[in-house]
Amino acid sequence: MSEIKICQKCNAKNPASNSFCEQCGAKLPEAGAEKSPKANLSAPSKSPKPSAANDPKDKKSPVATAFEAAPPAGLTLNFSWLQLAYLGLILLTLFTRFDHLGAKPHHHDESMHAFYSFQLFKDGDYEYNPMMHGPFQFHGNALMYYLFGVSDATSRYLAASFGVLTVVLAMLMGPFLGRAGAFLATLLIVASPSFMYFDRFCREDAYMVGATFAMIVFLFRYLRSRQPLDFWIATLGFTVAFCTKESIFLTIAVVGTYLFIRLLPWFDVLVAGGLTLIGLMAQLVLPKEDPIHLYVLFLLAGSAFLYTAFRLFMSWKTLDKNSAPNNLWSAILGLEFEALKWELLAFGLWWVVAVATLRLSFLQSVGNSAVFDLLLLLSYLALFFRFGWLWLKNTAAALSGAFTLFMLVFTLLFTTFFTVGSAQADFGARIHTLVFDIYNGAFGGLQYWWDQHDVHRGDEPWYYYLIQLPANEMVSFFFSAVALLYYGFFNRKNTPLFLGYWYLGSLALFSWAGEKMPWLIVHPLLPSLLLTAYFIGDLWGAKPALQIWRGARVAAFLLFGVLLSYSLHSAVLLSFYHEANPVEPLVYVQSGDDCKEVVNWIDKISYGETGGKDIGLTIEDKCSWPFAWFLRDYQRRGHPPTITAADNPIILTATESDAQAYPILSKAGYVNRKYKLRVWWVPSWFKKGYPSTDMNSDLFFDWLFRNFIPNPFESPRTDMVDWNDLKNWILYREVWSDMGSYNMRMWVEPHLAAKYGFTETTRSDVPADYPLPDPTPDPTKHRHTKPDDQ
């Protein structure tokens, strides 16, 4: 039997290699210490022999020691039931994230990400554009193409890989969630409909969540271990998230404010929080069209941040490692900021100069100077090498290594490995492009998406996620709400309080953000799942004395099992059967299955006529996505904004352009079929056939107390959704309101249409209002009299 360690706090058995208990997270005794505790108490104490890592005389860099292998141990094949269960979950994750990845037609956004990643892979052509988020996904997808080839499936390999990473990271949460909590967190992520679906989706949210989770997990580990390697991995997680999507600023706002609350006295927290709250309240009072409302918010929120930074700095100056008031302060002091004070000051000043010369109009003439750009770039590189040198010298290794890793990954990705601007003939222009892309990577995304805040893409209400979460993630939505009440009022513990703050803070900020989309649900969902797992794990280890609490505990387990089973059922249904069917709320403006049929027709005609993909195609700009990706190998392909001539054998147009394109192509004899390019379902308060109106408080309560809460004085509203509609959707995915579609036509030359059987058909399921039918004559009007009636 292999050696074990017994936790002196909860008596749980742990592997001998563990330093902390998997159940409660307490420090474990050294190997052999638990075997004879009485002897240890009576034996004279001896100073432990310093290890190589802690020996002050040892000058070996932790860059080397962190990766040294452990002493060889005898091979053992002993597996616990928990390890076998984890193995089963890993295999299930691999299957559900990678199986049939190419079956679903690419969503509009997916096709853009896949296509521009393909351009980077094929031609090395890429430059950061904040509208399409960060560069990591494009470089990562290009790597997938290099390793596995270019296909619909491989364009989603990176997302699926990060889905597996997220599951593995949950397995590492044992010291913080407990053994049962970590297993349940893993299970919940594997079975989550939202995670399963978006882990199979070529969008940045899968990478974003995986990287953010890595940052959180390894920061937790660093707080316990103080090992630089944990801090470096946390930094890589943050860096990948920063280079993936601008929503990292929202996550940092949540985590950062939690740290401020833990680090500062309550007076300072109230001052900073009050300033921020006044700024937010001012947004409700000041007119949106007046730019002053943004300046007021920036002024007050900026003042709150500067006040917080000043108070943290003053506290840091007065504390040392031995007088740290808590573990968090001890970890911060252990980073040794004082050893890098001049380098950190220079790093901050570099960004001040860069922002001033590249952003402020009265200084932009300086930033456009080739000599100044070169000096700015060289000083940036000098700072990078300085941090790297300090890292190798073991000077504040955790912090200097973190800055080196961040600057390395950040700079390579946002400059596309220093190739941005290489096509320009002028050397000064190339250097300026490099410097500008470094600045743009740090601030351009935040500026762009802040400007988009008032655009409100999707036009979703503020309570959007409060509907999406229970509709797709009932198990975590319900139990995390119970956990918030339990840990907030009855059993205050640090880990669940942090998870609850992370959950509510993310939910609030993503609900406040102007753009609310289904894929963003995974950001507040992750802490909700972790909080649920912690709570159910606590219940599992609890031994209530009263019969009523024992009964409640059993009822909670039964409800958890039922909701988890339904979650897994919904996940499989969504990801493998309804992946392009908008009856699922997470399927949002999805490219219809018709797109595959269009591609099949084009391939059939092209191979029949040219023996390959050489037929001429005209694709109206409104139909470019996803067909620019699907038809990427057709070199004779154009994307004009409008159709002005019948110039190619096959032409794709949007039905909204029928008024212009239809007369031109029908006159040329082209045969067309209508298809659904994109499909959607927006759940309405009203049923099919009834006009929708805006929701207000009076209508909401009228609907609630007539259709969902029994009211003996009022009959149910037959025009609005009721319990029966919800039941039919939950069980059979039958929708109660109308679905929508954006439609297109495929036009084929008459002789090719006849040759390949592409005949004109009328599809009643694809609405189109052109060509308009002739009006039916009214016999009561325009009566024509015969000559003999006169």
Short mmCIF file of N, CA and C in Angstrom, two decimals, residues 44 142 255 326 551 599 629 676 737 763:
data_model
loop_
_atom_site.label_atom_id
_atom_site.label_comp_id
_atom_site.label_asym_id
_atom_site.label_seq_id
_atom_site.Cartn_x
_atom_site.Cartn_y
_atom_site.Cartn_z
N PRO A 44 13.26 15.83 21.09
CA PRO A 44 13.76 17.21 21.04
C PRO A 44 13.63 17.77 19.63
N ALA A 142 -4.35 29.48 -36.50
CA ALA A 142 -3.35 29.23 -37.55
C ALA A 142 -2.44 28.07 -37.16
N VAL A 255 -12.29 41.13 -9.86
CA VAL A 255 -11.28 40.54 -8.99
C VAL A 255 -10.52 41.63 -8.25
N ASN A 326 -2.59 39.67 6.99
CA ASN A 326 -3.28 38.49 6.48
C ASN A 326 -2.42 37.83 5.41
N GLY A 551 -33.37 15.52 6.34
CA GLY A 551 -34.32 15.40 5.23
C GLY A 551 -34.07 16.45 4.16
N VAL A 599 -23.34 25.16 -50.63
CA VAL A 599 -21.95 24.78 -50.91
C VAL A 599 -21.89 23.48 -51.71
N TRP A 629 -15.64 31.88 -45.97
CA TRP A 629 -14.91 30.76 -45.36
C TRP A 629 -15.18 29.45 -46.10
N LYS A 676 -32.45 29.88 -46.48
CA LYS A 676 -32.28 30.62 -45.22
C LYS A 676 -30.79 30.75 -44.94
N SER A 737 -43.32 31.46 -29.92
CA SER A 737 -43.35 32.67 -30.73
C SER A 737 -42.64 32.42 -32.06
N ARG A 763 -40.27 27.79 -52.08
CA ARG A 763 -40.25 27.30 -50.71
C ARG A 763 -41.09 28.23 -49.85
#
